[in-house]
Tab-separated table of C-alpha atoms and ligand atoms in Angstrom:
chain	number	residue	atom	x	y	z
A	234	MET	CA	0.000	0.000	0.000
A	235	ARG	CA	1.342	3.422	-0.909
A	236	ILE	CA	-0.282	6.358	0.836
A	237	PHE	CA	0.097	9.778	-0.760
A	238	GLU	CA	-0.151	12.665	1.659
A	239	GLN	CA	1.003	16.278	1.602
A	240	ASN	CA	3.401	15.779	-1.309
A	241	SER	CA	5.248	12.873	0.268
A	242	PHE	CA	5.068	9.096	-0.011
A	243	TYR	CA	4.779	6.749	2.940
A	244	MET	CA	5.615	3.155	2.131
A	245	ILE	CA	3.403	0.805	4.118
A	246	HIS	CA	3.608	-2.881	3.258
A	247	VAL	CA	0.734	-4.925	4.691
A	248	LEU	CA	2.088	-8.424	4.089
A	249	GLY	CA	-1.033	-10.271	5.292
A	250	HIS	CA	-2.987	-8.854	2.337
A	251	ASN	CA	-1.301	-11.235	-0.088
A	252	HIS	CA	-1.803	-14.974	-0.138
A	253	SER	CA	1.274	-16.574	1.371
A	254	ILE	CA	2.189	-18.837	4.283
A	255	ILE	CA	2.393	-15.645	6.393
A	256	GLN	CA	-1.403	-15.829	6.572
A	257	GLN	CA	-1.304	-19.233	8.236
A	258	PHE	CA	1.305	-18.019	10.733
A	259	ILE	CA	-0.829	-15.031	11.732
A	260	THR	CA	-3.918	-17.259	11.993
A	261	GLU	CA	-2.076	-19.466	14.501
A	262	ILE	CA	-0.580	-16.483	16.344
A	263	ARG	CA	-4.084	-15.039	16.875
A	264	ASP	CA	-5.825	-18.309	17.814
A	265	LYS	CA	-6.214	-18.567	21.611
A	266	GLU	CA	-6.224	-22.375	21.462
A	267	VAL	CA	-2.934	-22.514	19.517
A	268	GLN	CA	-1.540	-19.809	21.817
A	269	LYS	CA	-1.627	-22.311	24.703
A	270	ASP	CA	1.467	-23.889	23.138
A	271	ARG	CA	4.003	-21.232	24.124
A	272	MET	CA	6.820	-22.793	22.133
A	273	ARG	CA	4.677	-22.781	18.983
A	274	PHE	CA	3.753	-19.124	19.613
A	275	ARG	CA	7.423	-18.126	19.877
A	276	ARG	CA	8.338	-20.198	16.850
A	277	ASN	CA	5.529	-18.651	14.794
A	278	MET	CA	6.790	-15.177	15.745
A	279	GLU	CA	10.282	-16.270	14.737
A	280	ARG	CA	9.009	-17.641	11.409
A	281	MET	CA	7.174	-14.356	10.888
A	282	GLY	CA	10.477	-12.523	11.467
A	283	GLU	CA	12.147	-14.738	8.863
A	284	CYS	CA	9.430	-14.024	6.276
A	285	ILE	CA	9.382	-10.266	6.918
A	286	ALA	CA	13.178	-10.060	6.806
A	287	TYR	CA	13.146	-11.876	3.468
A	288	GLU	CA	10.591	-9.384	2.106
A	289	ILE	CA	12.728	-6.450	3.322
A	290	SER	CA	15.827	-8.035	1.776
A	291	LYS	CA	14.277	-7.499	-1.673
A	292	GLN	CA	14.521	-3.720	-1.111
A	293	LEU	CA	18.204	-3.662	-0.104
A	294	THR	CA	21.253	-3.091	-2.296
A	295	TYR	CA	23.707	-5.787	-3.338
A	296	LYS	CA	27.175	-5.720	-4.876
A	297	MET	CA	28.956	-8.164	-7.163
A	298	LYS	CA	31.501	-10.571	-5.768
A	299	ASP	CA	33.548	-13.190	-7.628
A	300	VAL	CA	33.483	-16.490	-5.790
A	301	GLU	CA	35.648	-19.522	-6.408
A	302	THR	CA	33.584	-22.704	-6.497
A	303	PRO	CA	35.242	-26.159	-6.557
A	304	LEU	CA	34.792	-26.095	-10.378
A	305	GLY	CA	35.447	-22.486	-11.408
A	306	MET	CA	34.608	-18.839	-10.833
A	307	ALA	CA	31.071	-17.545	-10.328
A	308	SER	CA	29.918	-13.916	-10.320
A	309	CYS	CA	27.638	-13.580	-7.302
A	310	TRP	CA	25.899	-10.905	-5.265
A	311	GLN	CA	26.287	-9.948	-1.638
A	312	LEU	CA	24.487	-7.506	0.620
A	313	ASP	CA	25.936	-4.008	0.381
A	314	GLU	CA	24.300	-2.397	3.414
A	315	ASP	CA	25.254	-2.384	7.080
A	316	VAL	CA	22.101	-3.719	8.691
A	317	VAL	CA	21.364	-3.129	12.367
A	318	LEU	CA	18.438	-5.105	13.766
A	319	GLY	CA	16.767	-3.329	16.661
A	320	THR	CA	14.054	-4.667	18.910
A	321	ILE	CA	12.144	-3.827	22.060
A	322	LEU	CA	12.299	-6.042	25.144
A	323	ARG	CA	10.815	-8.400	25.919
A	324	ALA	CA	8.058	-9.164	23.418
A	325	GLY	CA	10.313	-8.425	20.435
A	326	LEU	CA	12.809	-11.226	21.082
A	327	PRO	CA	11.274	-14.119	19.056
A	328	LEU	CA	10.553	-11.823	16.081
A	329	HIS	CA	14.091	-10.459	16.361
A	330	TYR	CA	15.633	-13.933	16.334
A	331	GLY	CA	13.696	-14.729	13.168
A	332	MET	CA	15.050	-11.616	11.458
A	333	LEU	CA	18.538	-12.459	12.698
A	334	ASN	CA	18.244	-15.901	11.062
A	335	VAL	CA	18.005	-14.052	7.725
A	336	PHE	CA	20.316	-11.083	8.369
A	337	ASP	CA	22.817	-13.270	10.212
A	338	LYS	CA	25.686	-10.782	9.948
A	339	ALA	CA	23.675	-7.854	11.303
A	340	ASP	CA	24.644	-5.905	14.401
A	341	ASN	CA	21.970	-5.658	17.066
A	342	ALA	CA	20.314	-2.882	19.049
A	343	ILE	CA	18.293	-3.959	22.069
A	344	ILE	CA	16.140	-1.515	23.988
A	345	SER	CA	13.709	-1.918	26.860
A	346	ALA	CA	10.370	-0.119	26.952
A	347	TYR	CA	7.537	-0.622	29.381
A	348	ARG	CA	4.249	1.010	30.224
A	349	LYS	CA	4.545	2.868	33.550
A	350	HIS	CA	0.939	3.164	34.678
A	351	SER	CA	-0.385	6.133	36.658
A	352	SER	CA	-3.888	4.584	36.570
A	353	GLU	CA	-5.605	1.528	35.112
A	354	VAL	CA	-5.638	3.133	31.660
A	355	ASP	CA	-3.035	5.925	31.743
A	356	PHE	CA	0.642	5.290	31.221
A	357	GLU	CA	3.898	6.690	29.942
A	358	ILE	CA	6.654	4.752	28.210
A	359	GLU	CA	9.771	4.228	30.320
A	360	ILE	CA	13.071	3.196	28.766
A	361	GLU	CA	15.696	1.914	31.174
A	362	TYR	CA	18.098	-0.089	29.039
A	363	MET	CA	19.663	0.317	25.614
A	364	SER	CA	22.594	-1.341	23.885
A	365	SER	CA	23.352	-0.428	20.292
A	366	PRO	CA	26.231	0.095	17.886
A	367	SER	CA	26.538	3.388	15.986
A	368	LEU	CA	23.586	3.790	13.626
A	369	GLU	CA	25.179	6.542	11.548
A	370	GLY	CA	24.641	5.808	7.854
A	371	LYS	CA	23.400	2.264	8.555
A	372	THR	CA	20.145	0.500	7.676
A	373	LEU	CA	18.076	0.235	10.858
A	374	ILE	CA	15.327	-2.395	10.977
A	375	LEU	CA	13.396	-1.707	14.184
A	376	SER	CA	10.822	-4.294	15.221
A	377	ASP	CA	8.102	-4.680	17.837
A	378	PRO	CA	5.455	-7.374	17.315
A	379	MET	CA	2.620	-5.091	18.480
A	380	LEU	CA	2.221	-1.483	17.345
A	381	ALA	CA	-0.627	-0.472	19.653
A	382	THR	CA	-0.384	3.224	20.607
A	383	GLY	CA	2.909	3.549	18.703
A	384	MET	CA	4.469	5.282	21.721
A	385	SER	CA	7.041	2.541	22.469
A	386	MET	CA	8.242	2.540	18.873
A	387	VAL	CA	8.620	6.326	18.753
A	388	SER	CA	10.368	6.449	22.172
A	389	ALA	CA	12.738	3.626	21.188
A	390	TYR	CA	13.550	5.289	17.868
A	391	LYS	CA	14.240	8.639	19.558
A	392	VAL	CA	16.545	7.192	22.241
A	393	LEU	CA	18.432	5.105	19.685
A	394	THR	CA	18.980	7.899	17.176
A	395	VAL	CA	19.736	10.639	19.732
A	396	GLN	CA	22.373	8.435	21.370
A	397	ARG	CA	23.690	6.407	18.408
A	398	GLY	CA	23.297	8.609	15.316
A	399	GLN	CA	21.081	8.813	12.274
A	400	PRO	CA	20.554	5.741	10.068
A	401	SER	CA	20.385	6.371	6.321
A	402	LYS	CA	17.491	3.919	5.898
A	403	ILE	CA	14.834	2.923	8.426
A	404	HIS	CA	12.423	-0.004	8.290
A	405	VAL	CA	9.801	-0.363	11.018
A	406	VAL	CA	8.371	-3.860	11.510
A	407	SER	CA	5.250	-4.948	13.380
A	408	VAL	CA	3.187	-8.106	13.175
A	409	VAL	CA	-0.064	-6.494	14.367
A	410	ALA	CA	-0.611	-2.745	14.175
A	411	SER	CA	-3.600	-0.661	15.180
A	412	GLU	CA	-4.728	2.021	12.766
A	413	GLN	CA	-4.238	4.605	15.532
A	414	GLY	CA	-0.694	3.371	16.257
A	415	LEU	CA	0.252	3.535	12.605
A	416	GLU	CA	-1.057	7.114	12.405
A	417	TYR	CA	0.973	8.012	15.501
A	418	VAL	CA	4.295	6.623	14.248
A	419	ARG	CA	3.821	8.185	10.832
A	420	LYS	CA	3.373	11.532	12.594
A	421	TYR	CA	6.501	11.296	14.769
A	422	LEU	CA	8.989	9.235	12.732
A	423	PRO	CA	10.874	10.559	9.679
A	424	GLN	CA	9.024	10.491	6.367
A	425	ASN	CA	11.492	8.125	4.704
A	426	VAL	CA	10.574	5.234	7.061
A	427	GLU	CA	9.269	2.095	5.350
A	428	TYR	CA	6.651	0.186	7.365
A	429	TRP	CA	6.268	-3.612	7.284
A	430	ILE	CA	3.092	-4.827	8.935
A	431	VAL	CA	1.351	-8.178	8.725
A	432	VAL	CA	-2.157	-7.139	9.809
A	433	LEU	CA	-3.743	-3.790	10.546
A	434	ASP	CA	-6.504	-3.949	13.184
A	435	PRO	CA	-9.196	-1.310	13.578
A	436	GLU	CA	-9.227	-0.531	17.281
A	437	MET	CA	-7.797	-0.705	20.800
A	438	ASN	CA	-9.555	-1.363	24.095
A	439	ALA	CA	-9.508	0.976	27.126
A	440	LYS	CA	-6.175	-0.525	28.231
A	441	SER	CA	-4.636	0.186	24.809
A	442	TYR	CA	-4.557	-3.447	23.737
A	443	ILE	CA	-5.192	-4.086	20.055
A	444	VAL	CA	-8.633	-5.547	19.205
A	445	PRO	CA	-8.946	-8.224	17.912
A	446	GLY	CA	-5.124	-8.360	18.118
A	447	ILE	CA	-3.506	-11.341	19.799
A	448	GLY	CA	-3.355	-10.440	23.503
A	449	ASP	CA	-0.094	-9.722	25.327
A	450	ALA	CA	2.747	-10.803	23.040
A	451	GLY	CA	5.314	-10.780	25.875
A	452	ASP	CA	3.164	-12.960	28.153
A	453	LEU	CA	2.335	-15.335	25.297
A	454	SER	CA	6.043	-15.840	24.589
A	455	PHE	CA	7.450	-15.840	28.099
A	456	GLY	CA	4.604	-16.142	30.634
A	457	GLU	CA	2.742	-13.673	32.771
A	458	LYS	CA	4.672	-11.141	34.831
A	459	LEU	CA	3.955	-9.354	38.080
A	460	GLU	CA	2.977	-5.722	37.472
B	669	URA	N1	1.244	-5.083	23.636
B	669	URA	C1	0.769	-6.325	23.389
B	669	URA	O1	1.456	-7.300	23.633
B	669	URA	N2	-0.468	-6.453	22.879
B	669	URA	C2	-1.263	-5.404	22.590
B	669	URA	O2	-2.372	-5.590	22.098
B	669	URA	C3	-0.746	-4.119	22.860
B	669	URA	C4	0.500	-3.974	23.371
């Protein structure tokens, strides 16, 4: 999907719109019966990361390299971008590992973000931990399985780029996004960001969980936590 707005293009890829095995993965990820198998949930998120990373790889640049095979020389291609994979703890880990299976030489940026509640429904995003290489001139692929309000993604992006420099290309990845969250990130992130989303859901509940969504992606991967 390409959205034209105020003389600029936003690239939003909604991968679940096309018929592919991604649709079966998201069906299982959403299904509360299948979700009872925590290992399968994590593995489906990882497989989703592999598929999304492969789709992103089609947009990257490659350079020629001559390779010696046992029988002769072959002109081949290799990735010509410094990819940094970034993700948000803790829900992002299985998706991140999937992307790392594809971009196996990538450096990694890990950042924590959690909702600090002042009431049942009100919260701010707190970031307490970040580890990242320099992002200057690199290709940053920043993932979070759930783009609900969009606030975690924007906070993570700001902390990373203020402290580690400006990437030349930015890809934002989410498995499930709310329409409101997508609007929010498009407002606060640079215009050259490319978005990779599997499904776009219409609403959020009072606690800012995506509906129908999948539930709490962190709990489904790693178990419930004490608040
Ligand atoms: N985080 C989740 O894990 N799920 C949501 O629906 C929203 C935020």
